[in-house]
Every structure is written in structure tokens, then in C-alpha cells.
Amino acid sequence: MPCPERHVIILGSTGSIGTQTIDIIERLNQRGYAFSVVGLAAGKNVERLAEQIKRYHPYAVCIGKETEGEILRQRFPKVRVFTGEKGLRELARLDEVDLIVNALVGAIGLPPTLDGLSLGRTVALANKESLVVGGELVTKFLSEYGGAILPIDSEHNAIFQCLRAGRLSEVRRVILTASGGPFLRVHKEELDRVRPEEALCHPNWAMGSRVTIDSATMVNKGFEVIEAHFLFHLPYERISIIIHPDSVIHSFVEYHDGSLLAELASPDMRIPIQYALTYPKRVETGLPRLDLEKISRMEFETLDHEHFPAFATVLKAAKQGGTSPAVINAADEVLVERFLEGGIPFTGIASGLQTILSRWESAEANLKEISSDAGNQDEVILSTLLAADRWARKAARYLSF
Ligand code: MG
């Protein structure tokens, strides 16, 4: 029996996860699947988006700037062209969409996730910030509107797979693996002098530049703890981290009976992407398989908090909740940019995050105050989160070292 047609929107289609999603869709369609790309969104890469429009014929697209939107409208008069953050929201609300792949980078990814969920849609989520910044809102939308999230982030995808072996009530804890990034063995005193190109060299994974730097500081792992907290409804005490430099095991679930389940695979994001696309089915990917004989051994070690001070700061913000995670996320985005431009030392990312979090006061109180206002409460909370994001961006840009 032929597979039913599935209409997909890819937000962030020209980035690392977006292009790998398209690769998987092509592979699946060659195997008899019928994925049809009906919407695409890119931030700046108008040329690559134009190539994708020619190849996949979406009926709507979104690009960051209005001037670029105008270029696309002239080149593709039959395609609906949206622009900017509003455009992302329009795209997520298009009619007849079966699946939204959200591969945007940054807090900009939260509103379209909420829009998709508000229509009861399934969101294959690679945009961590949807949960880091808006985890409470996303949880509320999931329970109110009946949509679903399928995690693409490799660790969460691994946990999601391992959870099929038991009930959530049977889980003792989940253990996220962390490679330790490029500076695991670099002496603490030398971290001040590491250059952007060294930080961009992740030992195992090929990823976008923000997440690669976030892996080097371990901010990424802090964000992933927040993701796991909201995705799997686990208190922070039941989410652990283990350093596993080999990146073979993508995470563990420990059940009450002492059984530890793990997911192992080649470090290739196309595997979790495909799992989200074909879920609950598993099909051939045609990708290289893990060769256990070649691996022969695996290592694990404890996370050294002194070596990775940013991890504790992210976790502190996570436990504060409210707008604090939004603040940390936005500050980190700007501090990473400043490091990549050569403006601040690598260690400035961690120290800057700490300073900015301590400046952001009574975050929860702000949220409660505003939530008593009239109007659409969800939109009010969303705009409060985005206001915190803007505040933190400015604070991070002008923070002196
Ligand atoms: Mg990850």
C-alpha cells in the first residue's frame, strides 16, 4: 500500500538540521514515502532558499528581511512569501500541514512552535529554545490543544526511544551524555587563550556554530537538561549528566529495577531526524552503521564543574524558572557572537552569563504580575519572555570585560 502524502514545513531549511532534513526526505521518498515540502523558512540565505523553492515547489516560504522577500516574490510569483518573525508564525499556521520541523536557532523559534501546537499539530523539534525559553508555555499548549513534540536533539531522541521500553512512572532518572567538546583536555588556565576556530572544531559532531560553541562551554548541556525536564516531565534532580567523549551512546534511561537502557548510533543527526519523520516506524536510512568492533571501548567521566562553570549557571536559571532561562539563552547567543568576532575571551561567555543572571532580578514576580492582566494570557506571557530576551541581548552586547 502506498504511503499517504505528508505535508511538511521546514523552519530553518538552509541551516545544518534543515538541509539534513531535506536530505532524509529525499531518501525516504525514494523508498516509497510521500513527503511533500509545502513550506520553507530561512533567515538570511536567500540564494539557497531560492534553490530549494525551485527543487521542492513549496506553496509558501518565509525569509528574514522584507527586501529579500520582495526579490523572492518577483522570482516566484506563484509562491506566497512571508517575511520576518511574523512570517514564521503565518507559515506555522498554514492550512493542511501534517508536520512542522522546527530547526530554527534561537528564541525566534518559540512563537511558531506555539502556533503549530495551538492547532494540535506535531512539531519535530530541533529548536531547543522553544523549551529553554518557553518550556512552561509549550507544556500548557501540549495539554490544552493535543499536539505533540517529537525531539530531534540527539540526546532527547535517544531518551524518547529508550522510553518505549517502559512507563514514565517506572523511570528512576535519565542520563544525558556529553562529549565534553573540544576543550575537555585543555588546561583551565589555557581556556582564556583559546581561539574561535579551535572552539568551532567539535571532535564528533558537525553542527551549526552556535551549538558548537555551546558544546565547548557546556551551556548546550545545560539547555538540554531544561529540554529533558519539559519533554519528559522529570524534576531536575532526576536528570543527570555523564561525560562520554566517544559520543557513541546518545543518552540513557535508568528504570527503577536497575536496568539502564541506552541508544547507540553513529553520530549523524540524520538518524534522529529520520526517526522523528517516520515515527513510530523504523526504516532503513542507508547511512553508515555503528561498528562495535571498531569502537572496542567506551569511556565515561564525571562532569568537572570548575572546568565548565557555565553549566551551573544555566542550571541555576533553569531552577529559578520564569524568565530566567530566556535571559540566559539570549545572553549566551550574544556572548557567543562576541567571542566568535574576537571581542571577548572564551571564558567571558561563562563569566558574562553569571553577571547577567545576577542582574536579572525578580523574574518570576514579573511574570506573575503580568499574568493578572486582561487579554490573551498566553500572548502576554510570550511577550514577557521575548521582552526578557531583548533585555538580556542588550545587557550582553554592552557588558564590559
Ligand atoms: Mg544535543
Short mmCIF file of C-alpha atoms and ligand atoms in Angstrom, two decimals:
data_model
loop_
_atom_site.label_atom_id
_atom_site.label_comp_id
_atom_site.label_asym_id
_atom_site.label_seq_id
_atom_site.Cartn_x
_atom_site.Cartn_y
_atom_site.Cartn_z
CA MET A 1 0.00 0.00 0.00
CA PRO A 2 1.46 3.42 -0.90
CA CYS A 3 2.36 5.75 1.98
CA PRO A 4 -0.12 8.59 2.49
CA GLU A 5 1.17 12.03 1.50
CA ARG A 6 2.52 14.04 4.43
CA HIS A 7 2.77 17.82 4.17
CA VAL A 8 5.85 19.16 5.88
CA ILE A 9 7.05 22.64 6.76
CA ILE A 10 10.76 23.12 7.47
CA LEU A 11 11.66 26.18 9.53
CA GLY A 12 15.38 26.90 9.22
CA SER A 13 15.62 25.00 5.93
CA THR A 14 19.03 26.32 4.85
CA GLY A 15 20.83 25.54 8.14
CA SER A 16 22.55 22.36 9.28
CA ILE A 17 19.46 20.49 10.56
CA GLY A 18 17.25 21.92 7.80
CA THR A 19 19.44 20.67 4.95
CA GLN A 20 19.86 17.28 6.65
CA THR A 21 16.06 17.06 6.99
CA ILE A 22 15.71 17.67 3.27
CA ASP A 23 18.32 15.00 2.59
CA ILE A 24 16.33 12.49 4.68
CA ILE A 25 13.07 13.46 2.98
CA GLU A 26 14.65 12.77 -0.42
CA ARG A 27 15.95 9.41 0.78
CA LEU A 28 12.55 8.46 2.25
CA ASN A 29 10.69 9.50 -0.88
CA GLN A 30 12.98 7.21 -2.90
CA ARG A 31 11.82 4.40 -0.60
CA GLY A 32 8.14 4.97 -1.29
CA TYR A 33 7.33 7.63 1.28
CA ALA A 34 5.40 10.67 0.08
CA PHE A 35 6.70 13.68 1.98
CA SER A 36 5.74 16.90 0.30
CA VAL A 37 7.55 20.09 1.36
CA VAL A 38 4.82 22.73 1.49
CA GLY A 39 6.65 25.47 3.38
CA LEU A 40 10.23 26.58 3.91
CA ALA A 41 11.75 29.30 6.06
CA ALA A 42 15.27 30.70 6.06
CA GLY A 43 16.85 33.62 7.87
CA LYS A 44 19.40 35.15 5.51
CA ASN A 45 20.44 32.64 2.87
CA VAL A 46 18.14 33.84 0.08
CA GLU A 47 20.10 32.09 -2.69
CA ARG A 48 19.92 28.68 -1.05
CA LEU A 49 16.24 29.21 -0.28
CA ALA A 50 15.64 30.08 -3.95
CA GLU A 51 17.33 26.81 -4.98
CA GLN A 52 15.14 24.91 -2.54
CA ILE A 53 12.00 26.61 -3.92
CA LYS A 54 12.94 25.55 -7.45
CA ARG A 55 13.54 21.98 -6.39
CA TYR A 56 10.69 21.32 -3.93
CA HIS A 57 7.93 23.74 -5.06
CA PRO A 58 6.59 24.78 -1.63
CA TYR A 59 3.46 26.93 -1.80
CA ALA A 60 4.71 29.31 0.90
CA VAL A 61 8.08 30.46 2.21
CA CYS A 62 9.49 32.91 4.74
CA ILE A 63 12.73 34.91 4.68
CA GLY A 64 14.16 37.25 7.32
CA LYS A 65 14.10 40.61 5.59
CA GLU A 66 11.36 42.35 3.58
CA THR A 67 13.83 43.41 0.84
CA GLU A 68 14.76 39.77 0.29
CA GLY A 69 11.11 38.80 0.43
CA GLU A 70 10.48 41.20 -2.47
CA ILE A 71 13.24 39.55 -4.52
CA LEU A 72 11.62 36.14 -3.95
CA ARG A 73 8.14 37.45 -4.86
CA GLN A 74 9.44 38.67 -8.21
CA ARG A 75 11.29 35.45 -8.94
CA PHE A 76 8.50 33.15 -7.78
CA PRO A 77 5.14 34.90 -8.36
CA LYS A 78 3.15 31.74 -7.56
CA VAL A 79 4.72 31.24 -4.13
CA ARG A 80 3.34 33.05 -1.07
CA VAL A 81 6.28 34.87 0.51
CA PHE A 82 6.19 35.88 4.18
CA THR A 83 8.92 37.78 5.98
CA GLY A 84 10.36 38.18 9.45
CA GLU A 85 9.21 36.77 12.76
CA LYS A 86 5.53 37.34 11.90
CA GLY A 87 6.06 35.41 8.70
CA LEU A 88 7.33 32.39 10.64
CA ARG A 89 4.09 32.40 12.59
CA GLU A 90 1.99 32.61 9.41
CA LEU A 91 3.93 29.70 7.97
CA ALA A 92 3.37 27.54 11.07
CA ARG A 93 -0.38 28.22 10.75
CA LEU A 94 -0.73 27.32 7.06
CA ASP A 95 -3.61 25.03 6.18
CA GLU A 96 -3.17 21.32 5.64
CA VAL A 97 0.15 20.83 7.39
CA ASP A 98 0.91 17.44 8.94
CA LEU A 99 4.33 18.10 10.43
CA ILE A 100 6.41 21.13 11.32
CA VAL A 101 10.17 20.59 11.52
CA ASN A 102 11.44 23.45 13.66
CA ALA A 103 15.18 23.77 13.05
CA LEU A 104 15.44 27.49 13.78
CA VAL A 105 18.24 28.72 16.00
CA GLY A 106 17.31 30.97 18.90
CA ALA A 107 14.24 32.24 20.74
CA ILE A 108 12.75 33.18 17.39
CA GLY A 109 11.73 29.51 17.15
CA LEU A 110 9.34 29.64 20.12
CA PRO A 111 6.33 31.51 18.62
CA PRO A 112 5.96 29.21 15.58
CA THR A 113 6.24 26.14 17.85
CA LEU A 114 3.37 27.53 19.93
CA ASP A 115 1.36 28.37 16.82
CA GLY A 116 1.77 24.84 15.48
CA LEU A 117 0.84 23.29 18.82
CA SER A 118 -2.18 25.59 19.20
CA LEU A 119 -3.57 23.92 16.07
CA GLY A 120 -2.91 20.47 17.54
CA ARG A 121 -0.02 19.83 15.15
CA THR A 122 3.06 17.67 15.55
CA VAL A 123 6.32 19.56 15.83
CA ALA A 124 9.61 17.73 15.18
CA LEU A 125 11.75 19.90 17.40
CA ALA A 126 15.40 20.73 16.90
CA ASN A 127 14.93 24.30 18.17
CA LYS A 128 16.00 23.92 21.82
CA GLU A 129 14.97 27.45 22.66
CA SER A 130 11.29 26.56 22.28
CA LEU A 131 11.69 24.57 25.50
CA VAL A 132 14.54 26.53 27.10
CA VAL A 133 12.74 29.86 26.77
CA GLY A 134 9.12 28.76 26.69
CA GLY A 135 9.02 25.33 28.33
CA GLU A 136 6.11 26.18 30.62
CA LEU A 137 4.01 27.59 27.80
CA VAL A 138 4.84 24.68 25.49
CA THR A 139 3.77 22.21 28.21
CA LYS A 140 0.50 24.10 28.68
CA PHE A 141 -0.19 24.13 24.92
CA LEU A 142 0.52 20.40 24.66
CA SER A 143 -2.04 19.60 27.32
CA GLU A 144 -4.64 22.08 26.05
CA TYR A 145 -4.56 21.52 22.31
CA GLY A 146 -3.44 17.91 21.93
CA GLY A 147 -0.46 18.47 19.63
CA ALA A 148 2.80 16.57 20.02
CA ILE A 149 6.53 17.14 20.08
CA LEU A 150 9.00 14.67 18.59
CA PRO A 151 12.51 15.53 19.78
CA ILE A 152 15.28 15.73 17.18
CA ASP A 153 18.09 16.73 19.53
CA SER A 154 20.15 13.50 19.64
CA GLU A 155 20.10 13.05 23.43
CA HIS A 156 16.35 13.58 23.72
CA ASN A 157 15.67 11.48 20.70
CA ALA A 158 17.69 8.71 22.38
CA ILE A 159 15.71 9.05 25.62
CA PHE A 160 12.45 9.17 23.68
CA GLN A 161 13.44 5.87 22.04
CA CYS A 162 14.52 4.26 25.35
CA LEU A 163 11.23 5.31 26.97
CA ARG A 164 9.38 2.96 24.66
CA ALA A 165 10.74 0.16 26.86
CA GLY A 166 8.81 1.18 29.97
CA ARG A 167 6.44 3.63 31.61
CA LEU A 168 7.42 7.12 32.71
CA SER A 169 6.39 6.14 36.25
CA GLU A 170 8.98 3.35 36.11
CA VAL A 171 11.86 5.72 35.32
CA ARG A 172 14.34 6.43 38.10
CA ARG A 173 16.29 9.01 36.13
CA VAL A 174 17.58 9.89 32.68
CA ILE A 175 21.28 10.38 31.99
CA LEU A 176 22.31 12.74 29.22
CA THR A 177 25.68 12.04 27.68
CA ALA A 178 28.03 14.94 26.92
CA SER A 179 31.10 14.65 24.70
CA GLY A 180 32.90 17.35 26.67
CA GLY A 181 33.57 19.26 23.45
CA PRO A 182 36.98 20.33 22.13
CA PHE A 183 38.32 21.67 25.45
CA LEU A 184 37.74 18.70 27.73
CA ARG A 185 41.50 18.09 28.00
CA VAL A 186 42.61 21.73 27.75
CA HIS A 187 44.05 23.11 30.97
CA LYS A 188 41.75 25.54 32.79
CA GLU A 189 44.38 28.29 32.69
CA GLU A 190 44.68 27.97 28.91
CA LEU A 191 40.94 28.42 28.27
CA ASP A 192 41.38 32.20 28.31
CA ARG A 193 43.50 32.00 25.18
CA VAL A 194 41.57 29.53 23.01
CA ARG A 195 40.62 30.93 19.60
CA PRO A 196 37.20 30.78 17.89
CA GLU A 197 38.46 28.36 15.22
CA GLU A 198 39.60 25.94 17.94
CA ALA A 199 36.22 26.14 19.67
CA LEU A 200 34.44 25.52 16.35
CA CYS A 201 36.21 22.15 15.94
CA HIS A 202 33.85 19.72 17.63
CA PRO A 203 35.52 16.30 17.95
CA ASN A 204 32.47 14.22 16.94
CA TRP A 205 29.53 16.20 15.60
CA ALA A 206 29.18 18.55 12.63
CA MET A 207 26.76 21.26 13.77
CA GLY A 208 25.96 24.96 13.41
CA SER A 209 28.40 27.43 15.03
CA ARG A 210 26.21 28.49 17.98
CA VAL A 211 25.61 24.94 19.21
CA THR A 212 29.26 24.03 18.65
CA ILE A 213 30.44 26.86 20.92
CA ASP A 214 27.67 25.99 23.38
CA SER A 215 29.06 22.46 23.45
CA ALA A 216 32.53 23.79 24.24
CA THR A 217 31.19 25.82 27.21
CA MET A 218 28.67 23.11 28.22
CA VAL A 219 25.89 25.70 28.02
CA ASN A 220 24.36 23.37 25.47
CA LYS A 221 24.19 20.55 28.02
CA GLY A 222 22.50 22.90 30.49
CA PHE A 223 19.91 23.72 27.83
CA GLU A 224 19.44 20.04 27.15
CA VAL A 225 18.69 19.41 30.84
CA ILE A 226 15.92 22.03 30.56
CA GLU A 227 14.65 20.38 27.37
CA ALA A 228 14.56 16.98 29.10
CA HIS A 229 12.77 18.46 32.13
CA PHE A 230 9.90 19.71 29.98
CA LEU A 231 9.81 16.93 27.38
CA PHE A 232 9.73 14.07 29.86
CA HIS A 233 8.11 15.79 32.86
CA LEU A 234 11.05 14.99 35.14
CA PRO A 235 12.23 17.10 38.08
CA TYR A 236 15.77 18.43 37.70
CA GLU A 237 17.05 16.06 40.42
CA ARG A 238 16.24 13.12 38.16
CA ILE A 239 18.24 14.34 35.17
CA SER A 240 21.97 13.50 35.30
CA ILE A 241 24.94 14.21 33.05
CA ILE A 242 27.84 11.94 32.23
CA ILE A 243 30.86 12.89 30.14
CA HIS A 244 31.24 10.37 27.35
CA PRO A 245 33.90 11.66 24.93
CA ASP A 246 33.22 8.96 22.33
CA SER A 247 29.66 10.20 21.51
CA VAL A 248 28.55 6.66 20.78
CA ILE A 249 25.85 6.44 23.44
CA HIS A 250 23.43 9.30 22.91
CA SER A 251 21.76 9.03 26.35
CA PHE A 252 20.39 6.58 28.90
CA VAL A 253 17.17 5.87 30.75
CA GLU A 254 17.54 4.18 34.13
CA TYR A 255 14.48 2.29 35.35
CA HIS A 256 13.60 1.52 38.98
CA ASP A 257 14.64 -2.12 38.62
CA GLY A 258 18.24 -1.06 37.90
CA SER A 259 18.05 -1.62 34.14
CA LEU A 260 19.88 1.02 32.18
CA LEU A 261 18.73 1.43 28.58
CA ALA A 262 20.84 3.27 26.04
CA GLU A 263 20.60 4.28 22.41
CA LEU A 264 23.78 3.91 20.36
CA ALA A 265 24.31 5.06 16.78
CA SER A 266 26.82 6.80 14.54
CA PRO A 267 26.97 10.49 15.47
CA ASP A 268 24.85 11.53 12.49
CA MET A 269 21.90 13.87 13.07
CA ARG A 270 20.06 12.35 10.12
CA ILE A 271 19.29 9.28 12.26
CA PRO A 272 17.24 11.18 14.90
CA ILE A 273 15.75 13.37 12.16
CA GLN A 274 14.52 10.32 10.29
CA TYR A 275 13.19 8.75 13.50
CA ALA A 276 11.06 11.87 14.03
CA LEU A 277 9.84 11.81 10.43
CA THR A 278 8.86 8.13 10.31
CA TYR A 279 7.84 7.72 13.97
CA PRO A 280 6.56 5.30 15.22
CA LYS A 281 8.07 3.26 12.37
CA ARG A 282 11.73 2.48 11.87
CA VAL A 283 13.01 2.20 8.33
CA GLU A 284 16.34 1.79 6.55
CA THR A 285 18.35 5.04 6.36
CA GLY A 286 21.14 3.91 4.05
CA LEU A 287 23.54 5.73 6.38
CA PRO A 288 26.78 4.29 7.82
CA ARG A 289 26.16 1.96 10.75
CA LEU A 290 27.94 1.77 14.06
CA ASP A 291 30.74 -0.80 14.03
CA LEU A 292 31.13 -2.00 17.62
CA GLU A 293 34.30 -3.95 16.85
CA LYS A 294 36.00 -0.77 15.71
CA ILE A 295 34.92 1.07 18.86
CA SER A 296 36.10 -1.73 21.21
CA ARG A 297 35.91 0.51 24.31
CA MET A 298 33.97 3.45 25.66
CA GLU A 299 34.87 5.98 28.35
CA PHE A 300 32.83 7.83 30.93
CA GLU A 301 33.80 10.51 33.44
CA THR A 302 32.22 12.93 35.89
CA LEU A 303 31.43 16.47 34.79
CA ASP A 304 34.04 18.85 36.23
CA HIS A 305 32.05 21.92 37.28
CA GLU A 306 35.15 24.06 37.71
CA HIS A 307 36.19 23.37 34.16
CA PHE A 308 32.70 24.14 32.84
CA PRO A 309 31.29 26.86 35.15
CA ALA A 310 28.58 27.90 32.67
CA PHE A 311 26.73 24.62 33.18
CA ALA A 312 25.88 25.51 36.81
CA THR A 313 24.72 29.00 35.79
CA VAL A 314 22.33 27.58 33.21
CA LEU A 315 21.01 25.10 35.77
CA LYS A 316 20.52 27.86 38.32
CA ALA A 317 18.43 29.79 35.79
CA ALA A 318 16.52 26.60 34.98
CA LYS A 319 15.55 26.06 38.61
CA GLN A 320 14.55 29.71 39.01
CA GLY A 321 12.23 29.21 36.03
CA GLY A 322 10.03 32.06 34.79
CA THR A 323 12.01 34.39 32.55
CA SER A 324 15.49 33.39 33.82
CA PRO A 325 16.13 30.69 31.18
CA ALA A 326 15.08 33.17 28.46
CA VAL A 327 17.60 35.65 29.85
CA ILE A 328 20.43 33.12 29.92
CA ASN A 329 19.63 31.91 26.41
CA ALA A 330 19.61 35.39 24.87
CA ALA A 331 22.73 36.50 26.75
CA ASP A 332 24.53 33.38 25.62
CA GLU A 333 23.60 33.95 21.99
CA VAL A 334 25.16 37.42 22.07
CA LEU A 335 28.21 36.41 24.11
CA VAL A 336 28.91 33.56 21.68
CA GLU A 337 28.73 36.05 18.79
CA ARG A 338 31.11 38.39 20.59
CA PHE A 339 33.55 35.54 21.19
CA LEU A 340 33.37 34.47 17.52
CA GLU A 341 34.09 38.06 16.45
CA GLY A 342 37.18 38.02 18.65
CA GLY A 343 35.72 40.64 21.01
CA ILE A 344 35.79 38.65 24.28
CA PRO A 345 37.78 35.67 25.58
CA PHE A 346 36.22 32.20 25.62
CA THR A 347 35.94 32.31 29.42
CA GLY A 348 34.00 35.58 29.08
CA ILE A 349 30.96 33.60 27.94
CA ALA A 350 30.67 31.81 31.32
CA SER A 351 31.53 34.85 33.45
CA GLY A 352 29.21 37.08 31.40
CA LEU A 353 26.30 34.67 31.87
CA GLN A 354 26.83 34.70 35.61
CA THR A 355 26.89 38.51 35.75
CA ILE A 356 23.79 38.92 33.61
CA LEU A 357 21.78 36.33 35.54
CA SER A 358 22.61 38.06 38.82
CA ARG A 359 21.42 41.37 37.34
CA TRP A 360 18.11 39.95 36.30
CA GLU A 361 16.00 40.17 39.42
CA SER A 362 12.58 39.03 40.48
CA ALA A 363 11.92 37.35 37.17
CA GLU A 364 9.11 35.14 38.45
CA ALA A 365 7.49 38.15 40.09
CA ASN A 366 7.40 39.95 36.73
CA LEU A 367 5.64 37.03 35.15
CA LYS A 368 3.01 36.77 37.88
CA GLU A 369 2.35 40.48 37.79
CA ILE A 370 1.70 40.49 34.09
CA SER A 371 -0.34 37.30 34.06
CA SER A 372 -3.06 39.05 36.10
CA ASP A 373 -3.62 41.49 33.22
CA ALA A 374 -6.61 41.21 30.93
CA GLY A 375 -6.27 39.86 27.38
CA ASN A 376 -4.84 36.67 25.98
CA GLN A 377 -2.68 35.45 28.84
CA ASP A 378 -0.58 33.16 26.68
CA GLU A 379 0.34 36.01 24.35
CA VAL A 380 1.11 38.19 27.39
CA ILE A 381 3.45 35.54 28.81
CA LEU A 382 5.05 35.09 25.40
CA SER A 383 5.69 38.82 25.07
CA THR A 384 7.10 38.91 28.62
CA LEU A 385 9.54 36.15 27.68
CA LEU A 386 10.51 37.96 24.50
CA ALA A 387 10.97 41.21 26.42
CA ALA A 388 13.34 39.40 28.82
CA ASP A 389 15.15 38.09 25.75
CA ARG A 390 15.59 41.64 24.40
CA TRP A 391 16.78 42.95 27.77
CA ALA A 392 19.40 40.20 28.05
CA ARG A 393 20.62 40.73 24.49
CA LYS A 394 21.29 44.37 25.19
CA ALA A 395 22.91 43.63 28.53
CA ALA A 396 25.21 41.08 26.89
CA ARG A 397 26.14 43.35 23.99
CA TYR A 398 27.27 46.16 26.29
CA LEU A 399 28.76 44.08 29.07
CA SER A 400 32.38 45.12 29.53
CA PHE A 401 35.15 42.73 30.44
MG MG B 1 22.30 17.52 21.63
#
